[in-house]
Coordinates of C-alpha atoms and ligand atoms in Angstrom, one line a residue:
M145 CA 58.0 138.9 21.1
K146 CA 56.1 136.7 23.1
I147 CA 57.3 132.4 24.3
T148 CA 54.6 130.6 24.3
T149 CA 56.1 127.2 26.8
I150 CA 54.0 124.2 25.7
V151 CA 55.4 121.4 28.4
L152 CA 54.5 118.0 27.6
A153 CA 54.1 115.9 30.6
A154 CA 50.3 114.0 30.2
G155 CA 52.1 110.6 30.0
K156 CA 52.2 107.4 31.9
G157 CA 55.4 106.8 32.2
T158 CA 55.1 102.4 32.8
R159 CA 58.8 102.0 32.2
M160 CA 59.2 103.6 36.2
Q161 CA 57.6 100.7 37.2
S162 CA 55.9 103.1 40.1
Q163 CA 53.3 104.3 41.5
L164 CA 53.8 108.1 41.1
P165 CA 53.3 109.9 37.4
K166 CA 57.0 109.4 35.9
V167 CA 57.4 113.7 36.0
L168 CA 56.7 113.3 39.9
H169 CA 60.0 111.5 40.1
K170 CA 63.3 113.8 41.5
I171 CA 66.5 114.7 40.3
A172 CA 68.4 116.4 43.1
D173 CA 64.7 116.5 45.0
K174 CA 63.4 118.4 42.4
S175 CA 60.1 117.1 40.6
L176 CA 61.5 116.8 36.4
L177 CA 58.8 118.8 35.8
R178 CA 59.8 121.5 38.3
H179 CA 63.4 121.5 36.7
V180 CA 61.5 121.8 33.3
F181 CA 59.1 124.7 34.6
D182 CA 62.2 126.4 36.8
T183 CA 64.2 126.4 33.7
S184 CA 61.8 128.1 31.8
M185 CA 61.1 130.7 34.0
Q186 CA 64.4 131.9 32.5
I187 CA 62.9 132.7 29.4
A188 CA 61.6 136.4 28.8
N189 CA 58.5 137.4 28.6
N190 CA 57.4 133.4 28.7
S191 CA 54.4 131.7 29.4
V192 CA 53.9 128.2 30.4
H193 CA 51.3 125.7 30.1
I194 CA 51.7 122.2 31.1
I195 CA 49.7 119.5 29.8
V196 CA 48.5 116.7 32.2
G197 CA 46.4 113.6 32.1
H198 CA 47.5 111.2 33.6
Q199 CA 47.3 111.6 37.9
A200 CA 46.9 115.2 36.5
A201 CA 45.1 115.9 39.7
L202 CA 48.9 115.1 41.7
V203 CA 51.3 116.8 38.9
Q204 CA 48.8 119.5 39.0
V205 CA 49.3 119.8 43.2
S206 CA 52.5 118.8 43.7
M207 CA 53.2 123.3 41.5
Q208 CA 50.4 124.6 43.0
D209 CA 52.1 127.4 44.0
L210 CA 53.3 127.9 40.7
P211 CA 52.2 130.6 37.8
I212 CA 51.1 127.7 35.5
N213 CA 48.3 127.0 32.9
W214 CA 47.2 123.4 33.3
I215 CA 45.8 121.6 31.2
E216 CA 44.8 118.9 30.1
Q217 CA 44.6 115.9 27.7
S218 CA 42.1 113.2 29.2
Q219 CA 43.2 110.9 26.9
Q220 CA 47.0 110.1 25.0
L221 CA 46.9 109.9 21.8
G222 CA 50.4 110.9 20.8
T223 CA 52.1 114.8 20.9
G224 CA 50.7 116.8 18.5
H225 CA 47.4 115.9 20.4
A226 CA 49.0 117.2 23.5
V227 CA 50.0 120.2 21.3
Q228 CA 46.5 120.6 20.1
Q229 CA 44.6 120.8 23.5
A230 CA 47.0 124.2 23.8
T231 CA 45.7 125.8 20.2
D232 CA 43.3 128.1 22.2
F233 CA 46.1 129.7 24.1
I234 CA 48.4 130.5 21.4
G235 CA 48.9 133.9 19.7
N236 CA 49.5 133.6 16.2
D237 CA 52.1 135.9 16.8
D238 CA 54.0 134.1 19.6
V239 CA 57.1 132.4 18.9
V240 CA 55.2 128.4 20.7
L241 CA 58.4 126.2 22.4
V242 CA 57.3 122.8 23.2
L243 CA 59.8 121.2 26.3
F244 CA 59.1 118.2 27.4
G245 CA 58.2 117.1 31.0
D246 CA 60.7 114.6 31.3
V247 CA 63.8 116.6 29.5
P248 CA 65.1 117.3 33.1
L249 CA 68.7 119.3 32.3
I250 CA 67.6 121.2 29.1
K251 CA 69.6 124.8 29.3
E252 CA 67.9 128.9 29.2
S253 CA 71.2 129.4 26.5
T254 CA 69.9 126.0 24.3
I255 CA 66.4 127.2 24.3
N256 CA 67.3 130.5 23.5
T257 CA 69.1 130.2 20.7
L258 CA 66.1 127.6 19.5
I259 CA 63.6 130.5 20.2
S260 CA 66.3 132.9 18.6
N261 CA 66.2 131.0 15.3
V262 CA 62.2 131.2 14.3
N263 CA 60.9 134.0 11.5
D264 CA 58.4 133.7 9.5
D265 CA 60.2 131.9 6.6
S266 CA 61.3 128.6 9.8
L267 CA 60.7 126.9 12.3
A268 CA 63.4 125.6 14.8
L269 CA 64.1 122.1 16.1
L270 CA 66.8 120.9 18.5
T271 CA 68.3 117.4 16.9
V272 CA 70.8 115.4 18.7
N273 CA 73.2 112.5 17.2
L274 CA 73.6 109.4 19.7
N275 CA 75.6 106.8 19.1
N276 CA 72.4 104.8 19.7
P277 CA 69.7 106.1 18.4
H278 CA 67.0 103.5 18.9
G279 CA 63.8 104.3 19.6
Y280 CA 63.8 108.3 18.5
G281 CA 62.6 110.3 15.2
R282 CA 65.1 110.2 12.7
I283 CA 65.9 113.3 11.6
V284 CA 66.0 113.2 7.2
R285 CA 68.1 115.3 5.4
N286 CA 67.9 116.0 1.8
G287 CA 70.6 116.0 -1.1
L288 CA 70.7 119.6 -0.2
G289 CA 71.3 118.8 3.8
N290 CA 68.6 120.4 4.4
V291 CA 65.8 118.2 6.7
T292 CA 63.2 117.4 5.1
N293 CA 60.7 115.6 7.6
I294 CA 61.0 113.2 10.9
V295 CA 60.5 109.6 11.3
E296 CA 59.8 107.2 14.2
E297 CA 61.4 104.7 15.1
K298 CA 58.4 102.2 14.6
D299 CA 57.4 103.8 11.5
A300 CA 61.6 103.9 9.7
T301 CA 62.9 102.2 6.9
E302 CA 66.1 100.0 7.8
S303 CA 68.3 103.1 6.2
Q304 CA 66.4 105.2 7.7
K305 CA 67.1 103.3 11.0
L306 CA 71.3 104.1 10.3
I307 CA 70.6 108.2 10.7
T308 CA 72.0 109.0 14.3
E309 CA 70.5 112.6 14.0
V310 CA 68.0 112.4 15.9
N311 CA 64.6 114.6 17.2
T312 CA 65.1 115.9 20.9
G313 CA 61.4 116.4 20.7
I314 CA 61.9 120.2 22.1
M315 CA 60.8 122.5 18.8
A316 CA 60.2 126.2 18.4
V317 CA 57.8 127.6 16.1
L318 CA 55.6 130.3 14.9
G319 CA 51.9 130.4 16.6
K320 CA 49.6 131.0 13.7
D321 CA 52.1 128.5 11.9
L322 CA 51.1 125.7 14.3
K323 CA 47.9 126.0 14.7
T324 CA 47.7 125.5 10.5
W325 CA 49.3 122.3 10.6
L326 CA 47.7 120.8 13.7
S327 CA 44.7 121.5 12.6
R328 CA 46.2 119.1 9.3
L329 CA 47.8 115.8 11.5
S330 CA 47.0 112.6 11.6
N331 CA 46.4 109.3 13.1
N332 CA 48.3 107.9 9.9
N333 CA 51.1 106.0 10.8
A334 CA 52.9 102.3 12.7
Q335 CA 51.5 103.9 16.3
A336 CA 48.3 105.1 14.9
E337 CA 49.0 108.4 17.5
Y338 CA 48.7 112.3 16.2
Y339 CA 52.5 112.9 16.2
L340 CA 54.1 116.4 16.9
T341 CA 56.8 115.3 14.7
E342 CA 54.7 115.6 11.6
V343 CA 54.4 119.3 11.4
I344 CA 58.0 119.1 9.8
A345 CA 57.2 117.8 7.0
M346 CA 54.3 120.4 6.9
A347 CA 56.0 123.2 7.3
V348 CA 58.8 122.5 4.6
L349 CA 55.9 121.4 2.5
D350 CA 54.6 125.5 3.1
G351 CA 58.2 126.2 1.8
K352 CA 59.8 127.2 5.3
T353 CA 63.5 125.9 6.5
I354 CA 64.0 123.8 9.0
V355 CA 67.2 125.5 11.2
T356 CA 68.3 123.0 13.5
S357 CA 70.5 123.6 16.9
Q358 CA 72.5 120.6 19.0
P359 CA 72.5 121.3 23.1
I360 CA 76.8 121.7 23.8
N361 CA 76.0 117.8 25.6
A362 CA 73.7 115.5 25.2
D363 CA 72.6 115.0 28.8
E364 CA 70.5 117.8 28.6
V365 CA 68.4 116.5 25.8
L366 CA 68.2 112.7 27.5
G367 CA 65.0 111.8 28.7
V368 CA 63.7 109.6 32.0
N369 CA 61.8 106.7 30.8
N370 CA 62.9 104.5 33.5
R371 CA 64.8 104.7 36.7
I372 CA 68.0 103.6 35.2
Q373 CA 68.2 107.0 32.9
L374 CA 66.8 108.7 36.0
A375 CA 70.1 107.6 38.2
Y376 CA 72.0 108.4 35.5
L377 CA 70.7 112.2 35.3
E378 CA 70.9 112.9 38.8
R379 CA 74.6 112.4 38.4
A380 CA 75.0 114.7 35.3
Y381 CA 72.8 117.4 37.2
Q382 CA 75.0 116.5 40.1
Q383 CA 78.4 116.8 38.4
I384 CA 76.8 120.2 36.4
Q385 CA 76.7 121.7 40.3
V386 CA 79.8 120.5 41.4
E387 CA 82.3 121.7 38.5
A388 CA 79.8 125.3 38.6
L389 CA 80.8 125.7 42.8
M390 CA 84.1 124.8 42.0
E391 CA 84.6 127.3 40.2
Q392 CA 83.1 129.8 43.0
G393 CA 86.4 128.5 44.5
V394 CA 85.3 125.3 46.7
S395 CA 87.5 122.4 46.4
F396 CA 85.6 119.0 46.7
R397 CA 88.2 116.1 47.7
D398 CA 85.7 113.7 45.4
P399 CA 83.9 116.1 43.5
K400 CA 81.4 112.5 42.8
R401 CA 80.8 111.8 46.2
F402 CA 79.3 115.4 47.1
D403 CA 75.4 116.4 46.6
L404 CA 73.4 119.3 46.4
R405 CA 70.0 119.1 46.8
G406 CA 68.9 122.4 47.0
S407 CA 70.4 125.9 46.2
L408 CA 74.2 127.5 48.0
V409 CA 72.5 131.4 48.0
S410 CA 76.0 132.7 49.5
L411 CA 79.2 130.7 48.9
G412 CA 82.2 132.3 50.3
Q413 CA 86.7 131.6 49.2
D414 CA 88.0 128.4 50.1
I415 CA 85.6 125.9 51.5
D416 CA 86.6 122.2 51.6
I417 CA 85.0 119.6 51.7
D418 CA 84.8 116.0 52.9
V419 CA 83.4 112.9 51.0
N420 CA 80.1 112.1 50.7
V421 CA 78.4 115.6 52.1
I422 CA 74.7 116.9 50.6
F423 CA 73.1 119.8 51.0
E424 CA 69.8 120.1 50.9
G425 CA 68.0 123.2 50.6
T426 CA 69.2 126.8 51.0
I427 CA 72.4 127.4 52.6
S428 CA 75.7 130.1 52.9
I429 CA 78.9 130.0 53.8
G430 CA 81.3 132.0 55.0
N431 CA 84.5 131.7 53.7
N432 CA 87.6 129.0 54.8
V433 CA 84.7 126.7 55.6
K434 CA 86.0 123.3 56.6
I435 CA 83.3 120.5 56.1
G436 CA 84.5 116.7 57.2
A437 CA 83.3 113.5 55.9
N438 CA 79.6 112.5 56.2
T439 CA 78.3 115.8 56.7
I440 CA 74.8 116.6 55.9
I441 CA 73.6 119.7 56.3
K442 CA 70.1 121.8 55.5
N443 CA 68.9 124.8 55.7
A444 CA 72.0 126.9 57.3
K445 CA 74.0 129.5 57.4
I446 CA 77.4 128.9 58.0
A447 CA 80.5 132.0 59.0
D448 CA 83.7 132.1 58.6
N449 CA 86.3 129.5 59.3
V450 CA 83.7 127.6 60.9
E451 CA 85.7 124.0 61.7
I452 CA 82.9 121.2 60.8
F453 CA 84.4 117.2 61.6
A454 CA 83.0 114.1 60.2
N455 CA 79.7 112.5 60.5
C456 CA 77.3 115.6 61.8
I457 CA 74.1 116.3 60.9
I458 CA 72.8 120.2 61.0
E459 CA 69.2 121.4 60.8
D460 CA 67.5 125.0 60.3
A461 CA 70.9 126.1 62.2
V462 CA 72.7 129.3 62.2
I463 CA 76.7 129.3 62.7
G464 CA 78.8 131.7 64.1
E465 CA 82.6 133.0 63.1
S466 CA 85.0 129.9 63.6
C467 CA 82.7 127.9 65.9
R468 CA 84.0 124.0 65.9
I469 CA 81.5 121.5 65.1
G470 CA 81.7 117.3 65.5
P471 CA 83.0 114.7 65.0
Y472 CA 79.3 113.3 65.5
A473 CA 77.5 116.1 66.5
R474 CA 73.7 117.1 65.8
L475 CA 71.9 120.7 65.3
R476 CA 68.9 120.5 65.0
P477 CA 66.0 123.3 64.4
E478 CA 66.2 126.8 65.4
T479 CA 69.7 126.5 67.4
T480 CA 71.6 129.8 66.6
L481 CA 75.8 129.7 67.3
A482 CA 77.4 132.9 67.9
D483 CA 80.9 133.2 67.5
N484 CA 84.2 130.7 68.6
V485 CA 81.7 128.0 70.4
H486 CA 82.3 124.1 70.2
I487 CA 80.0 121.4 70.0
G488 CA 81.8 118.3 70.1
N489 CA 80.9 114.5 69.8
F490 CA 77.5 112.9 70.5
V491 CA 76.0 116.7 71.9
E492 CA 72.6 117.8 70.4
L493 CA 71.1 120.6 70.0
K494 CA 67.7 121.9 69.5
K495 CA 65.8 125.3 69.3
A496 CA 69.3 126.5 72.0
S497 CA 71.0 129.6 71.4
V498 CA 74.8 129.4 72.5
A499 CA 77.0 132.7 73.3
S500 CA 80.1 133.1 72.0
A501 CA 83.2 131.2 73.6
S502 CA 81.3 128.3 74.4
K503 CA 81.6 125.3 75.3
I504 CA 79.3 122.2 74.6
N505 CA 82.7 119.3 74.4
H506 CA 80.7 115.6 75.1
L507 CA 77.7 113.8 75.4
S508 CA 74.7 116.5 76.3
Y509 CA 71.2 117.4 75.1
I510 CA 70.9 121.3 75.4
G511 CA 67.4 121.7 74.2
D512 CA 64.4 124.7 74.5
A513 CA 67.9 126.8 76.1
E514 CA 69.8 129.8 76.0
V515 CA 73.5 129.6 76.9
G516 CA 75.7 132.7 77.9
S517 CA 78.7 133.8 76.5
K518 CA 81.9 132.1 77.7
V519 CA 80.0 129.0 79.5
N520 CA 81.8 125.2 80.4
I521 CA 78.9 122.6 80.0
G522 CA 80.5 119.5 81.2
A523 CA 80.0 115.8 79.9
G524 CA 76.8 115.0 79.6
T525 CA 74.9 117.5 80.8
I526 CA 71.2 117.0 79.7
T527 CA 68.7 120.1 80.3
C528 CA 65.5 118.2 81.1
N529 CA 63.5 120.2 78.9
Y530 CA 59.7 118.1 78.6
D531 CA 57.6 117.2 81.1
G532 CA 55.4 114.1 79.2
V533 CA 53.5 117.6 78.1
N534 CA 55.3 120.9 78.0
K535 CA 58.5 122.0 77.2
F536 CA 60.4 124.6 79.1
K537 CA 63.1 126.8 79.1
T538 CA 66.4 127.0 80.6
I539 CA 68.9 129.7 80.9
I540 CA 72.3 129.4 81.2
G541 CA 74.4 132.5 83.0
D542 CA 77.6 134.5 80.8
G543 CA 80.8 132.5 82.4
A544 CA 78.7 129.7 84.1
F545 CA 80.8 125.7 84.0
I546 CA 78.1 123.0 84.4
G547 CA 79.3 119.5 86.7
S548 CA 79.8 116.8 84.2
D549 CA 76.7 114.4 84.8
S550 CA 74.1 117.4 85.8
Q551 CA 70.4 117.6 84.9
L552 CA 69.1 120.5 84.7
I553 CA 65.5 120.8 85.1
A554 CA 63.7 123.3 83.8
P555 CA 62.2 126.1 83.9
V556 CA 65.2 126.9 85.4
T557 CA 68.0 129.3 85.8
I558 CA 71.7 128.8 85.9
G559 CA 73.1 132.1 87.0
K560 CA 76.0 133.8 86.3
N561 CA 79.6 132.6 86.8
A562 CA 77.6 129.9 88.5
T563 CA 79.5 126.5 89.4
I564 CA 77.5 123.4 88.9
G565 CA 78.3 120.2 90.9
A566 CA 79.2 117.4 88.6
G567 CA 76.3 114.9 89.0
T568 CA 73.7 117.7 90.4
T569 CA 70.0 117.5 89.5
V570 CA 69.2 121.0 89.6
T571 CA 65.3 122.0 89.8
K572 CA 65.8 125.8 91.9
N573 CA 67.0 128.6 90.2
T574 CA 70.9 128.7 91.2
P575 CA 72.4 131.8 92.3
D576 CA 75.6 134.1 90.4
D577 CA 78.8 133.0 91.6
Q578 CA 78.6 130.3 93.5
L579 CA 78.5 126.1 93.7
T580 CA 75.0 124.6 94.0
L581 CA 75.5 121.3 94.2
S582 CA 72.7 118.0 95.2
R583 CA 74.5 115.1 96.0
V584 CA 74.2 112.9 99.0
K585 CA 78.2 112.8 100.9
Q586 CA 80.3 110.4 100.1
I587 CA 80.6 107.5 102.2
T588 CA 81.9 104.0 102.5
I589 CA 79.9 101.3 104.1
P590 CA 82.4 99.4 106.7
G591 CA 82.3 95.3 105.8
W592 CA 80.2 95.6 102.5
Q593 CA 80.8 92.5 100.6
R594 CA 79.8 91.9 96.8
P595 CA 77.1 89.4 96.4
T596 CA 77.8 85.6 95.3
K597 CA 76.1 83.5 92.7
Q598 CA 73.3 81.4 95.0
G599 CA 71.5 78.9 94.0
N600 CA 73.0 74.9 92.6
Ligands
UD1_836 C1 58.9 111.5 21.2 C2 59.0 112.4 19.4 C3 60.4 111.6 19.3 C4 61.3 112.3 19.9 C5 61.7 111.6 21.3 C6 62.6 112.3 22.1 C7 57.1 112.1 18.8 C8 56.3 111.6 18.2 N1 57.9 111.5 18.8 O1 59.0 109.9 21.0 O2 60.4 112.0 17.5 O3 63.2 111.8 19.5 O4 60.1 111.8 21.7 O5 62.1 112.0 23.5 O6 56.9 113.6 18.9 N2 52.9 112.9 26.6 C9 51.6 113.5 25.9 N3 50.7 113.3 25.0 C10 50.2 112.3 24.8 C11 51.5 111.3 23.9 C12 53.2 112.1 25.2 O7 51.9 114.4 27.2 O8 49.5 111.3 24.3 C13 54.3 113.6 26.7 C14 55.0 112.0 27.4 O9 54.3 112.5 28.3 C15 56.2 112.3 27.4 C16 57.1 113.7 26.0 O10 54.9 113.8 25.0 O11 56.9 114.0 28.3 C17 57.4 112.5 24.9 O12 55.9 111.4 24.3 P1 56.2 110.2 24.5 O13 55.6 109.3 24.1 O14 58.2 109.3 25.3 O15 57.6 110.3 22.8 P2 58.3 109.3 22.0 O16 57.5 108.1 21.4 O17 59.4 109.2 22.8
CA837 CA1 60.4 108.9 25.1

């Protein structure tokens, strides 16, 4: 069975009060429309058609990379009119699935149930019961409990407005039926729009049964019309993600204070995450990893038994087993740490590889560098990698000891087991096994007096 998915995304979203089209607003750093698209891609044998109108070019560019048939609806004359634009792409025997670009949390399982309810004699409709149904189309049922039609809020009678079962807008219907009904739509209603919901009454008149199903959780079918609803669904989505992570062996001190804006591609057990941690991009984490409060990690690979203390920022980095990072460390892109490396407070690394068991514990900048194993880099050491125009590399041999407050002026190589005296400005390569220092001899000036305050 071929599925043809039509996603409605032509509306402006006036209530967002935004320059951006509504469907490009984001949940967990991913646009509403991309959420819907990603879910629809999980449906087998499916092709996706997206109806765009308001700022269509911007919407298309945002998802350029994806297998989507874009269909323009230049005037937004209603949900039925929107689906009409896709008529040429609907095969008679297709099951047409209608989704909304501003209803981002719909689940694959809910859609599959809907699809399984479609046949020659039926149309499948996703409905939900809401305590406050205001604004939604109401599901009208007859004395036998069968759906007879949908009435929009603005067209509803007072007694119909009391109905709490509402239309989610999401439906599945056989292609040939839908095409017949679309061709008969009128705009004879309170909003003078072509309502997709009118097909329900047409289906009933044609002797079809309307089979309804409901999502497990109403959040799945909530739409975004304003930023309050956007924020609500962001939290709902984060809750879903955090629960899935807890089921896989991650502990959160407070599940409400964690955000995943990307994906965890591999995950060990007994991961312990403190409050206010944010993961972005693509992340993998091994077993027994501890992550301290207020830490942001983006695109990183973290091996087993790593401990990251509070307030670290880590981006595009690979961290080996049993490393200890932070508090207050910053690992910038292309940082690679081998096993048992210690990176302490106020240390910044960029494009640096550090071999096993080395320590950079306090107040350092190490950039464009290759640091060997068992190196100890003293407090305040800086690689001077930039001459204002070009970047140069610093190589530090295994077992080297760099005294505090040294500047390593790249390009430069520190020999194996070399010792650099504190406060040295290293401008030339230093030999293995020896002490190098650039300090002037300490002197004391006899009779020197502190200056006193001059004038009145
Ligand atoms: C629609 C349904 C209503 C349902 C509600 C659920 C109709 C007539 N009404 O109402 O029964 O309870 O959704 O949220 O279908 N769109 C277009 N082109 C258009 C008009 C709309 O692409 O010409 C898109 C919008 O961008 C949006 C979706 O369709 O993504 C829904 O449109 P909207 O105007 O919000 O419909 P509602 O009045 O909320
Ligand atoms: Ca709406």
